[in-house]
XYZ file of C-alpha atoms in Angstrom:
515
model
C -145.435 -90.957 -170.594
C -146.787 -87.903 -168.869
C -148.545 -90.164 -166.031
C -144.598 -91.225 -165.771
C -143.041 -88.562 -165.230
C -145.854 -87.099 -162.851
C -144.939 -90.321 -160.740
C -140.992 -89.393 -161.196
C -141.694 -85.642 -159.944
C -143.999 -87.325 -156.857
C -141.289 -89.610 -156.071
C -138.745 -86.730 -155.782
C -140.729 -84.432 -153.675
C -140.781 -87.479 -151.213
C -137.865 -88.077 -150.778
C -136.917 -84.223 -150.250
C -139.355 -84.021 -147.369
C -142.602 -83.453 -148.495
C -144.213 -86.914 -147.811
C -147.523 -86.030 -147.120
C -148.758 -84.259 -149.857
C -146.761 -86.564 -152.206
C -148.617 -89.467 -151.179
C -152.219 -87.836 -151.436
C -151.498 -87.084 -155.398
C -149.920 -90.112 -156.104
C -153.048 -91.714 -154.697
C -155.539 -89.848 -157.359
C -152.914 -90.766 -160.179
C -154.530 -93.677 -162.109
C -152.764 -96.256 -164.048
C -153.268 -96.874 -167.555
C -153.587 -100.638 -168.077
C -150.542 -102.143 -170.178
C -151.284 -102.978 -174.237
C -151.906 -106.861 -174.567
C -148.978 -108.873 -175.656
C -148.454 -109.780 -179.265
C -147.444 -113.161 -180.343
C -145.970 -114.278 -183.386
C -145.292 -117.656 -185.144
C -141.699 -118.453 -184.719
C -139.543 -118.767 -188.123
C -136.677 -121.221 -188.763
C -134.266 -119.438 -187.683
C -135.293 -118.698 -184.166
C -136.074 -122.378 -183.948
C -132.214 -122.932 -185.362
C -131.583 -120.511 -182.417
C -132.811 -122.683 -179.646
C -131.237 -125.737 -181.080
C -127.820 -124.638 -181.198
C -125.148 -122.521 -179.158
C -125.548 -119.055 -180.801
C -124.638 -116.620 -178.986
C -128.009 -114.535 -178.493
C -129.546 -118.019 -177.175
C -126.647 -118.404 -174.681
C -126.981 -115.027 -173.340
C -130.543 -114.929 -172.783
C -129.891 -118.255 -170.867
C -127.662 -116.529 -168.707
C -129.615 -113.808 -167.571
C -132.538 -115.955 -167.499
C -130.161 -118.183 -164.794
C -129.224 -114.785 -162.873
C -132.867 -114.181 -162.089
C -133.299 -112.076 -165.165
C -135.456 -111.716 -168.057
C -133.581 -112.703 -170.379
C -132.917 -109.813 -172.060
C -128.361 -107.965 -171.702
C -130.432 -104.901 -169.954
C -129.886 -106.637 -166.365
C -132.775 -108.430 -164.133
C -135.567 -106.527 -162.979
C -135.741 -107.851 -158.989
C -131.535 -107.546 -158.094
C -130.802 -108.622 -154.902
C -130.464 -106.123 -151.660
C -126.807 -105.367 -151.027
C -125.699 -106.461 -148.051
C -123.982 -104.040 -145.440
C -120.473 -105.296 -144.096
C -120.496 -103.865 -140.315
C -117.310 -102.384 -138.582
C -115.534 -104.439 -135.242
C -117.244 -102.043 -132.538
C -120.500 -102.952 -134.512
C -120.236 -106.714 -134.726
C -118.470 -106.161 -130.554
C -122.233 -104.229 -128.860
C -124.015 -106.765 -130.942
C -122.437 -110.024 -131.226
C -120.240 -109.866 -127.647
C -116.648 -110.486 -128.005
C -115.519 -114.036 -129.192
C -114.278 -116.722 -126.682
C -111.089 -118.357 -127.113
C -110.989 -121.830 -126.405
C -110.273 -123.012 -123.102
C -111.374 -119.062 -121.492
C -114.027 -119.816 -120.467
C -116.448 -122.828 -118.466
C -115.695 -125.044 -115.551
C -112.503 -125.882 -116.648
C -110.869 -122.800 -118.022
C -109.532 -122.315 -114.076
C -107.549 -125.346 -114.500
C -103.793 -125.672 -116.126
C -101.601 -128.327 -117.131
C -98.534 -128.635 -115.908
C -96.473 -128.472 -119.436
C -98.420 -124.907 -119.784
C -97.293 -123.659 -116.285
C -94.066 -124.989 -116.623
C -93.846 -122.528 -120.056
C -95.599 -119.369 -118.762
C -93.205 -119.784 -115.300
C -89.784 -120.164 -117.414
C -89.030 -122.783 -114.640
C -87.324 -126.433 -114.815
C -89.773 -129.348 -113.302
C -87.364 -129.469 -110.272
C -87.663 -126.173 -109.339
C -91.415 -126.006 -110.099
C -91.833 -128.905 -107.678
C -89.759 -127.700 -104.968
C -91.776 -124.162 -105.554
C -95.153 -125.979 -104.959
C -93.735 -128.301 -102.119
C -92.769 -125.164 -100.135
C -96.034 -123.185 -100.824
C -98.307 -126.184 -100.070
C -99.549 -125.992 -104.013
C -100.873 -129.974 -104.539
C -102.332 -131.090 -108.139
C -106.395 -130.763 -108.446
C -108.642 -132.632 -110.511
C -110.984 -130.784 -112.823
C -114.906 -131.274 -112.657
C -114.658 -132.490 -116.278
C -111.599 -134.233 -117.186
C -110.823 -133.526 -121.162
C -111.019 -136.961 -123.376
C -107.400 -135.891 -124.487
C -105.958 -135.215 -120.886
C -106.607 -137.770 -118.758
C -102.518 -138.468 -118.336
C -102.193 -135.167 -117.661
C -101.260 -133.397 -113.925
C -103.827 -130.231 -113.212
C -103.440 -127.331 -111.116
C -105.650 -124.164 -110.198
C -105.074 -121.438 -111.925
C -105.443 -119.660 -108.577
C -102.408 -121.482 -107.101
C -100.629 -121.035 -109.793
C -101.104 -117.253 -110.058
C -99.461 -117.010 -106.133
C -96.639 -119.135 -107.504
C -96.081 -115.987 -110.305
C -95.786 -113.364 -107.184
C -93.450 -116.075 -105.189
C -90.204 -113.686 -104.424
C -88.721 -117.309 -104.022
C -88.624 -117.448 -108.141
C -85.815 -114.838 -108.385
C -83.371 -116.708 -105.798
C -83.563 -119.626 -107.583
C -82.809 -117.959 -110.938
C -79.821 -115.958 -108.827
C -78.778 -120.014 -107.716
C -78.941 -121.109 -111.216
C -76.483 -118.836 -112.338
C -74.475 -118.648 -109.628
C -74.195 -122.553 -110.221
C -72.924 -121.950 -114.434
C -70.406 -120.005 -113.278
C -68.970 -122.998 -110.615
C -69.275 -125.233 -113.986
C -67.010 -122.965 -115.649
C -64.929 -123.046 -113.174
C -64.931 -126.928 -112.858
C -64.442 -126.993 -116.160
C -61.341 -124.871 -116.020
C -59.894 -126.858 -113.496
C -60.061 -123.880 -111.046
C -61.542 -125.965 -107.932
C -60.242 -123.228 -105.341
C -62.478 -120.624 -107.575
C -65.444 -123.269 -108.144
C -65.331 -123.599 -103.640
C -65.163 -119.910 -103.218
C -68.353 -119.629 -106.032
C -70.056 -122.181 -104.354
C -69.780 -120.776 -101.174
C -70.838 -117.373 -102.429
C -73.804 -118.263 -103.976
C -76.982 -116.922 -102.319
C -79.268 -118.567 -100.018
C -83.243 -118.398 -99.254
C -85.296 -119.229 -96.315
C -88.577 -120.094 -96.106
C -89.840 -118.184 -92.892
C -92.170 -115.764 -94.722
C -93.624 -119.155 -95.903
C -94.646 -120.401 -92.554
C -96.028 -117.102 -91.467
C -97.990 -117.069 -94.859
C -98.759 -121.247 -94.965
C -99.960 -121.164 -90.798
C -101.221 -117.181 -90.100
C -102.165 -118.437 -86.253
C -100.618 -120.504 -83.749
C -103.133 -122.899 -83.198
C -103.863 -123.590 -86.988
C -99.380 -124.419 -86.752
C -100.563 -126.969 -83.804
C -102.855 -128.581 -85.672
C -100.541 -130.032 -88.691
C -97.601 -130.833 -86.986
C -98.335 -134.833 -86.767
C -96.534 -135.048 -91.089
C -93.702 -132.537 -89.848
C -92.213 -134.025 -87.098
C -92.335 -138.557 -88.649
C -90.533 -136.821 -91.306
C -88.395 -135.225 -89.240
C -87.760 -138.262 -86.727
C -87.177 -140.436 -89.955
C -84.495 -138.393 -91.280
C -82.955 -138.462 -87.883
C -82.104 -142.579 -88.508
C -81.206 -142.335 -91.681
C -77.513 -142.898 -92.871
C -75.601 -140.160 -94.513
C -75.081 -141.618 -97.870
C -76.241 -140.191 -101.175
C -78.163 -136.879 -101.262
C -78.745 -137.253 -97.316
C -75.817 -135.382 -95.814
C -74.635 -135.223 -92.478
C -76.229 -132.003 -92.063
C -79.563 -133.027 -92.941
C -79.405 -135.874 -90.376
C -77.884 -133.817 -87.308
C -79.919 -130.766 -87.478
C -83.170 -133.726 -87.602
C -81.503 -135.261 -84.446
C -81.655 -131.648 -82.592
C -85.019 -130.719 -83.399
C -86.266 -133.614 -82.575
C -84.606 -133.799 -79.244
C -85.892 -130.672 -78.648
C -89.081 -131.260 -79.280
C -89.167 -134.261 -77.069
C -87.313 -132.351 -73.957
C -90.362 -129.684 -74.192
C -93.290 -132.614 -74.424
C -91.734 -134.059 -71.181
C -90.735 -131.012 -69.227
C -94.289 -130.376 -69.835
C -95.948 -133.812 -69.177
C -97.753 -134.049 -72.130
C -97.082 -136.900 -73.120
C -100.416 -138.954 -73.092
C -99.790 -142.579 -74.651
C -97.176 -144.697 -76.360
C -97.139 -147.822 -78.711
C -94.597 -149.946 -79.334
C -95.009 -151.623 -83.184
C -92.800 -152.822 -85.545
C -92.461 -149.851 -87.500
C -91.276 -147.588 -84.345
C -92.737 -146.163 -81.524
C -95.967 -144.495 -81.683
C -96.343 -141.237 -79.140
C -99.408 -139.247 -78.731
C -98.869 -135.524 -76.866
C -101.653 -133.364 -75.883
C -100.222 -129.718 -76.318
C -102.502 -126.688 -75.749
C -105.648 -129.065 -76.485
C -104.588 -130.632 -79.929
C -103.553 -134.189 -80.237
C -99.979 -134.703 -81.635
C -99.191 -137.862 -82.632
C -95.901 -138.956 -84.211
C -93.680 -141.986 -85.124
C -89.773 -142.499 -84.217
C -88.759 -145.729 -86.034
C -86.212 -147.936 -84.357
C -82.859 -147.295 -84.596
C -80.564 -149.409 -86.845
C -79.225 -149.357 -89.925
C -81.602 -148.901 -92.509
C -81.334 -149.619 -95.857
C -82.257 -146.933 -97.858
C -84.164 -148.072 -100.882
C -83.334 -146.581 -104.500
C -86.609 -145.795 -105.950
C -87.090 -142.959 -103.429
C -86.776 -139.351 -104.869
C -84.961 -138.307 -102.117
C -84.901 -134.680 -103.981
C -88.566 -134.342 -102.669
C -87.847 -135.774 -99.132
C -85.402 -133.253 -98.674
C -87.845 -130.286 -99.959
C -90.186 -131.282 -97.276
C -87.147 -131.739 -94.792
C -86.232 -127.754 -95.257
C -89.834 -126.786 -94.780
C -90.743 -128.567 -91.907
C -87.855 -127.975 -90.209
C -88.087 -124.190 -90.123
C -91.733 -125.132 -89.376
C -91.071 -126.465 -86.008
C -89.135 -123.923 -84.659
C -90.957 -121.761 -85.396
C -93.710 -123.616 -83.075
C -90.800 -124.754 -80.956
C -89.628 -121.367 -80.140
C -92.928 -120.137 -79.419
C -93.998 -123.042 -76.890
C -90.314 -123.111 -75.313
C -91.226 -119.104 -74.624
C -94.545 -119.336 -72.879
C -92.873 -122.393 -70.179
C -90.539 -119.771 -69.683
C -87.067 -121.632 -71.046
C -84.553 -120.419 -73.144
C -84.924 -121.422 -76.825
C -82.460 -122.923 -78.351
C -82.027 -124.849 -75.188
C -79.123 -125.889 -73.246
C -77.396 -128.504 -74.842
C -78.034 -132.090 -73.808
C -78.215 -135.371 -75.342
C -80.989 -137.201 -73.980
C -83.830 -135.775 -71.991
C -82.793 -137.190 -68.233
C -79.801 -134.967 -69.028
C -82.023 -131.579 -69.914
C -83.948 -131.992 -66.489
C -80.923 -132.146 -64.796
C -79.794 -128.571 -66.585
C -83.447 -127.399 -65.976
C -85.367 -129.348 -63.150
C -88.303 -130.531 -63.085
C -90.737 -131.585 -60.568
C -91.508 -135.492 -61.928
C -95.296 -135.760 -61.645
C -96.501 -138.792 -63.765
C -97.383 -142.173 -63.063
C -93.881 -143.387 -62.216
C -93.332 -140.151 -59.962
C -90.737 -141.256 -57.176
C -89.498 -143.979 -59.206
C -85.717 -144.032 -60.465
C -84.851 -145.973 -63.511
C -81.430 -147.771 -64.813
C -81.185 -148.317 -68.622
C -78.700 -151.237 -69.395
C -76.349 -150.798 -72.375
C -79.235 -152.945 -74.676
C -82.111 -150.770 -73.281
C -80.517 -147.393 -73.631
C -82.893 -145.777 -76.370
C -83.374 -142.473 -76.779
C -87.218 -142.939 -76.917
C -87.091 -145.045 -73.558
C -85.144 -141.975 -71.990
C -88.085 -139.813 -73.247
C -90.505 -141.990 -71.874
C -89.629 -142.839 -68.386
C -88.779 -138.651 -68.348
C -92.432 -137.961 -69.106
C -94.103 -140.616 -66.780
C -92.125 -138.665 -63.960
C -89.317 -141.083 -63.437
C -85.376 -139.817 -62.669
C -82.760 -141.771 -65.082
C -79.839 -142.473 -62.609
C -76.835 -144.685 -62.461
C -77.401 -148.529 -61.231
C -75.624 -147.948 -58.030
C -78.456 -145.584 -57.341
C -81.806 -147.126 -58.902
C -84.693 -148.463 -57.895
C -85.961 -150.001 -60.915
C -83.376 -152.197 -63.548
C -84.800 -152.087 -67.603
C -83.004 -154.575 -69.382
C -84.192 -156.177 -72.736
C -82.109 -160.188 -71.913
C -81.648 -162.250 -69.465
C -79.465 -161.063 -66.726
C -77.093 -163.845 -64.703
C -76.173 -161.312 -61.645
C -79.948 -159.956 -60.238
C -80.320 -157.859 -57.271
C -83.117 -159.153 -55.185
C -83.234 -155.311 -54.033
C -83.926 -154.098 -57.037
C -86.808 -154.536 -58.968
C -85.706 -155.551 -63.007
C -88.214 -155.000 -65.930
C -88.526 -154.945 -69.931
C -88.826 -151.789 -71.713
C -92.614 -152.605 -72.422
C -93.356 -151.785 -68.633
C -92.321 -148.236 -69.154
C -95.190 -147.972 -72.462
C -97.569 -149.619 -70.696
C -97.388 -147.541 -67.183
C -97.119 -144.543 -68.986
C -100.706 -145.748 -71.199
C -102.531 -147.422 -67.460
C -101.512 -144.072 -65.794
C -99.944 -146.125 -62.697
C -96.554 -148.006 -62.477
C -98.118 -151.862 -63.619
C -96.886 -154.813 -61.372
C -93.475 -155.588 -61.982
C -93.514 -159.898 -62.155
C -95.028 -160.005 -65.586
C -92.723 -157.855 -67.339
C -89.163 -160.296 -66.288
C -86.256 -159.831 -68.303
C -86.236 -163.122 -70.677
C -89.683 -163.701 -70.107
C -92.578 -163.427 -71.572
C -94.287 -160.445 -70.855
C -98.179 -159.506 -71.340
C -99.763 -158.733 -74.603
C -99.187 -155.439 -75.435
C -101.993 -153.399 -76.171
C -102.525 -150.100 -78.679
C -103.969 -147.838 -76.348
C -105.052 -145.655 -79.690
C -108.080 -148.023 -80.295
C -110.738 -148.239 -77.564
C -111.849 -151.134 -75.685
C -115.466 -150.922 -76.997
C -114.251 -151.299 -80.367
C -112.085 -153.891 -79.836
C -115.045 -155.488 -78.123
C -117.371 -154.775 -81.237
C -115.109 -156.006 -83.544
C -114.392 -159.363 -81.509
C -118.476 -159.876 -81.570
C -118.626 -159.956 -85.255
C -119.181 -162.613 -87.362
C -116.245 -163.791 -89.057
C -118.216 -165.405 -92.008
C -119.482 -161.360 -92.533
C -116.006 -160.211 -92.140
C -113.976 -159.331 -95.508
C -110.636 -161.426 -96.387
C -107.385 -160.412 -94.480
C -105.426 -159.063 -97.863
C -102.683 -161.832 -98.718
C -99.080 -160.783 -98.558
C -98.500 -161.920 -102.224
C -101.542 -159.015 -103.068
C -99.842 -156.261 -100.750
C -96.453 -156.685 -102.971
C -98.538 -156.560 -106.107
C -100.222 -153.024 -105.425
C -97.014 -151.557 -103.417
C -94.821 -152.541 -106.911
C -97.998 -151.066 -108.998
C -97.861 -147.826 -106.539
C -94.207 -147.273 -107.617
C -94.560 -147.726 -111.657
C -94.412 -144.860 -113.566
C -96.844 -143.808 -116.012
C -95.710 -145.801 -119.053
C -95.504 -148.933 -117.054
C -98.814 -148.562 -115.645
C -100.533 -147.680 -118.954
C -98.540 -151.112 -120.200
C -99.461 -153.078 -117.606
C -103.233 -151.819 -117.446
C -103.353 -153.084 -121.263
C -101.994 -156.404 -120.389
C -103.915 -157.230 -117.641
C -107.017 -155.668 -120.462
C -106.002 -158.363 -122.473
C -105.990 -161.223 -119.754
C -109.577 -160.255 -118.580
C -110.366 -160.336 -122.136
C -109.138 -163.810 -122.849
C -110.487 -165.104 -119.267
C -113.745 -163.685 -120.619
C -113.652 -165.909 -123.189
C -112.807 -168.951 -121.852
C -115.424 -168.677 -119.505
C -118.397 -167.970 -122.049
C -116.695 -171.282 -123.792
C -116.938 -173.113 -120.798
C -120.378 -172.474 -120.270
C -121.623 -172.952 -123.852
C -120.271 -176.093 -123.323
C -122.257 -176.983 -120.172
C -125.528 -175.956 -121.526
C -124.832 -178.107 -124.773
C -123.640 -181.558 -121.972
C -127.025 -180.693 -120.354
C -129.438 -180.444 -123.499
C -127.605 -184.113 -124.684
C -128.128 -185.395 -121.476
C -131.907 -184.647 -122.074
């Protein structure tokens, strides 16, 4: 007991500092070796004891169990306690926990349902938003297994569309539009016109400053801008296409066409069954646009005509803005004077008719009088006069009265001088007649030539017109029809499949009887 407490009193002065000089006594202490254990024969009742549930046997069980030794005083080895650690603890050691979806390659990505909630804004509205700031849909790196129906956008994008002062007009237009309900409702039409008219108005100006920062990069993408804007200027004024909508398209592109030939840009010209094809050469970019043919058009129903329209607005403040600009340089007045063809603007303006028809004056007949024909002959240098006056006739039939002083021609002469840079002979091109192939002038003659010298046993399939339908009718499904039709045609492969491992099983068991 003394060498115990001499141990205890060692311990102590340890643990108050004195470590030193506490270890070098407790290292001449010696330990008195333990008295040998004692064992006993058991009696009958401790044997009772371990047969049956007493209570002293169950308890020693239990501490044995806990790690114990059996005996109510506790075990001797407990285990260490563990310490719980605070948040800025677990925080410098741990790091911060990621949410999912915060981080890796496709945390920068955002469905549209989510944008759609964070942006408080209808699909329509979120769809005009991204048509006007040039936002398009991107695909992620790694597509989730649960989100391949789903439409993706950058979370960059979509942070731009948050700043977009364009949000709070339409949330002005949206309410300005409840209260012309109301008044609908109320019967109040005078109040719901005078509403109506009230309610405000955006532009989209700071939008083309912001979408094209330099002149030449607003150059460069006008080829989508102005076939939209020469299709709208055909199309009937039925439905959501007002009149509006179709005469302001008529004006800009006339404009646009006065300024390509007052400049003689105007490089080639294809005549195809969609429209015309022009190709303009303006400050050393290439523009090339389409003006379809003009008749009646039948405007087909499957057309959101809600996103036409979107791109309409934009592109139409686009190119006057580039209009302007290029109407200011040649020294004209912008908007210009008004005329209705372009043999009509040179007359307001002058011009000095270089091209290859320079000296040349044309007569349109009443079946040949298209606006792009006007714009045509303008550009190649030729003067649009009366038929009194003219040395050239274009008519598109056969004529019964011809003046053997006058020279008469098809349209297609005009195209093709303009493309040969000379005025072509005039016999070929006979009203009624057959006139000469007519060429694209947009593919080259050595690839025409390469192309002829192929084989044609190396060549791929012309597509049939039966397959063309099929994919144009699978281009305009929506997504539950596609997803149905992709699991029917599943199922046809899967029976074709069949038949045809069937079929062969059953020509490899005619051959083997046959041997």
């Amino acid at each position: 007991s003394k060498l115990m407490w001499a141990r205890v009193a060692l311990k102590g002065r340890a643990i108050d500092g004195e470590t030193h000089e506490a270890r070098r006594e407790l290292q001449t202490l010696h330990y008195i070796p333990a008295a040998p254990r004692l064992t006993f024969p058991r009696s009958q009742s401790d044997k009772h004891c371990e047969s049956s549930n007493c209570s002293a046997t169950m308890g020693k069980k239990y501490n044995k169990g806990r790690g114990g030794s059996g005996k109510r005083g506790g075990p001797k080895h407990t285990a260490k306690a563990t310490v719980k650690k605070g948040s800025k603890a677990r925080l410098a050691r741990f790091g911060k926990i990621a949410k999912q979806g915060q981080s890796g390659i496709n945390s920068a990505y955002m469905t549209r349902g989510t944008i759609l909630r964070r942006l408080q804004l209808t699909l329509k509205d979120f769809r005009r938003l991204c048509i006007l700031k040039g936002v398009y849909p991107r695909d992620p790196p790694k597509t989730p297994t649960a989100g391949k129906d789903k439409v993706y956008y950058h979370a960059s994008d979509i942070q731009q569309l948050a700043h977009e002062p364009l949000l709070k007009e339409f949330r002005d237009f949206k309410a300005a539009m409840v209260k012309v309900r109301k008044s609908v409702g109320r019967k109040d039409i005078d109040r719901a016109r005078s509403r109506y008219e009230e309610a405000p108005q955006y532009d989209v100006h700071h939008l083309v400053k912001e979408r094209y920062p330099t002149f030449d990069a607003a150059l460069a993408d006008l080829d989508d801008a102005l076939c939209t804007i020469a299709l709208f200027a055909t199309l009937p004024a039925a439905g959501r296409v007002s009149p509006e909508h179709t005469s302001e398209s008529k004006k800009v592109l006339k404009w646009w066409q006065q300024y390509v030939a007052h400049s003689h840009s105007l490089q080639k010209g294809f005549i195809s069954v969609k429209g015309v094809y022009f190709q303009a050469s303006i400050q050393k970019h290439t523009v090339t646009w389409l003006v379809p043919h003009s008749y009646t058009q039948d405007v087909p129903k499957k057309v959101d005509f809600r996103v036409m329209l979107t791109f309409l607005e934009f592109y139409t403040a686009y190119v006057k803005f580039v209009l302007y600009k290029l109407y200011k340089e040649s020294g004209l007045a912008f908007p210009p004077a008004t005329a209705d063809t372009t043999s009509q603007f040179f007359e307001l303006v002058g011009s000095d008719h270089e091209g290859p028809l320079s000296g040349l004056s044309l007569s349109l007949r009443r079946e040949a009088s298209y606006s792009w024909l006007d714009f045509a002959a303008c550009s190649a240098g030729a003067r649009i006069v009366d038929e009194a006056e003219c040395t050239h006739i274009v008519a598109d039939r056969v004529l019964k009265d011809i003046d053997s002083n006058k020279e008469h021609v098809q349209p297609q002469w005009v195209i093709d001088s303009l493309n040969a840079g000379r005025a072509k002979p005039c016999a070929p091109y006979q009203p009624g007649g057959s006139a000469p192939p007519h060429l694209s002038p947009f593919v080259e003659a050595d690839d025409e030539e390469d192309s002829d010298s192929e084989d044609e046993a190396d060549a791929p399939p012309s597509p049939k017109p039966e397959k063309e339908a099929k994919d144009m009718a699978k281009m305009l499904m929506s997504k539950k029809a596609k997803r149905l039709y992709g699991r029917m045609q599943h199922g046809r492969e899967r029976k074709q499949a069949a038949v045809a491992r069937l079929r062969k099983r059953r020509e490899l068991l005619a051959a083997r009887s046959r041997q």
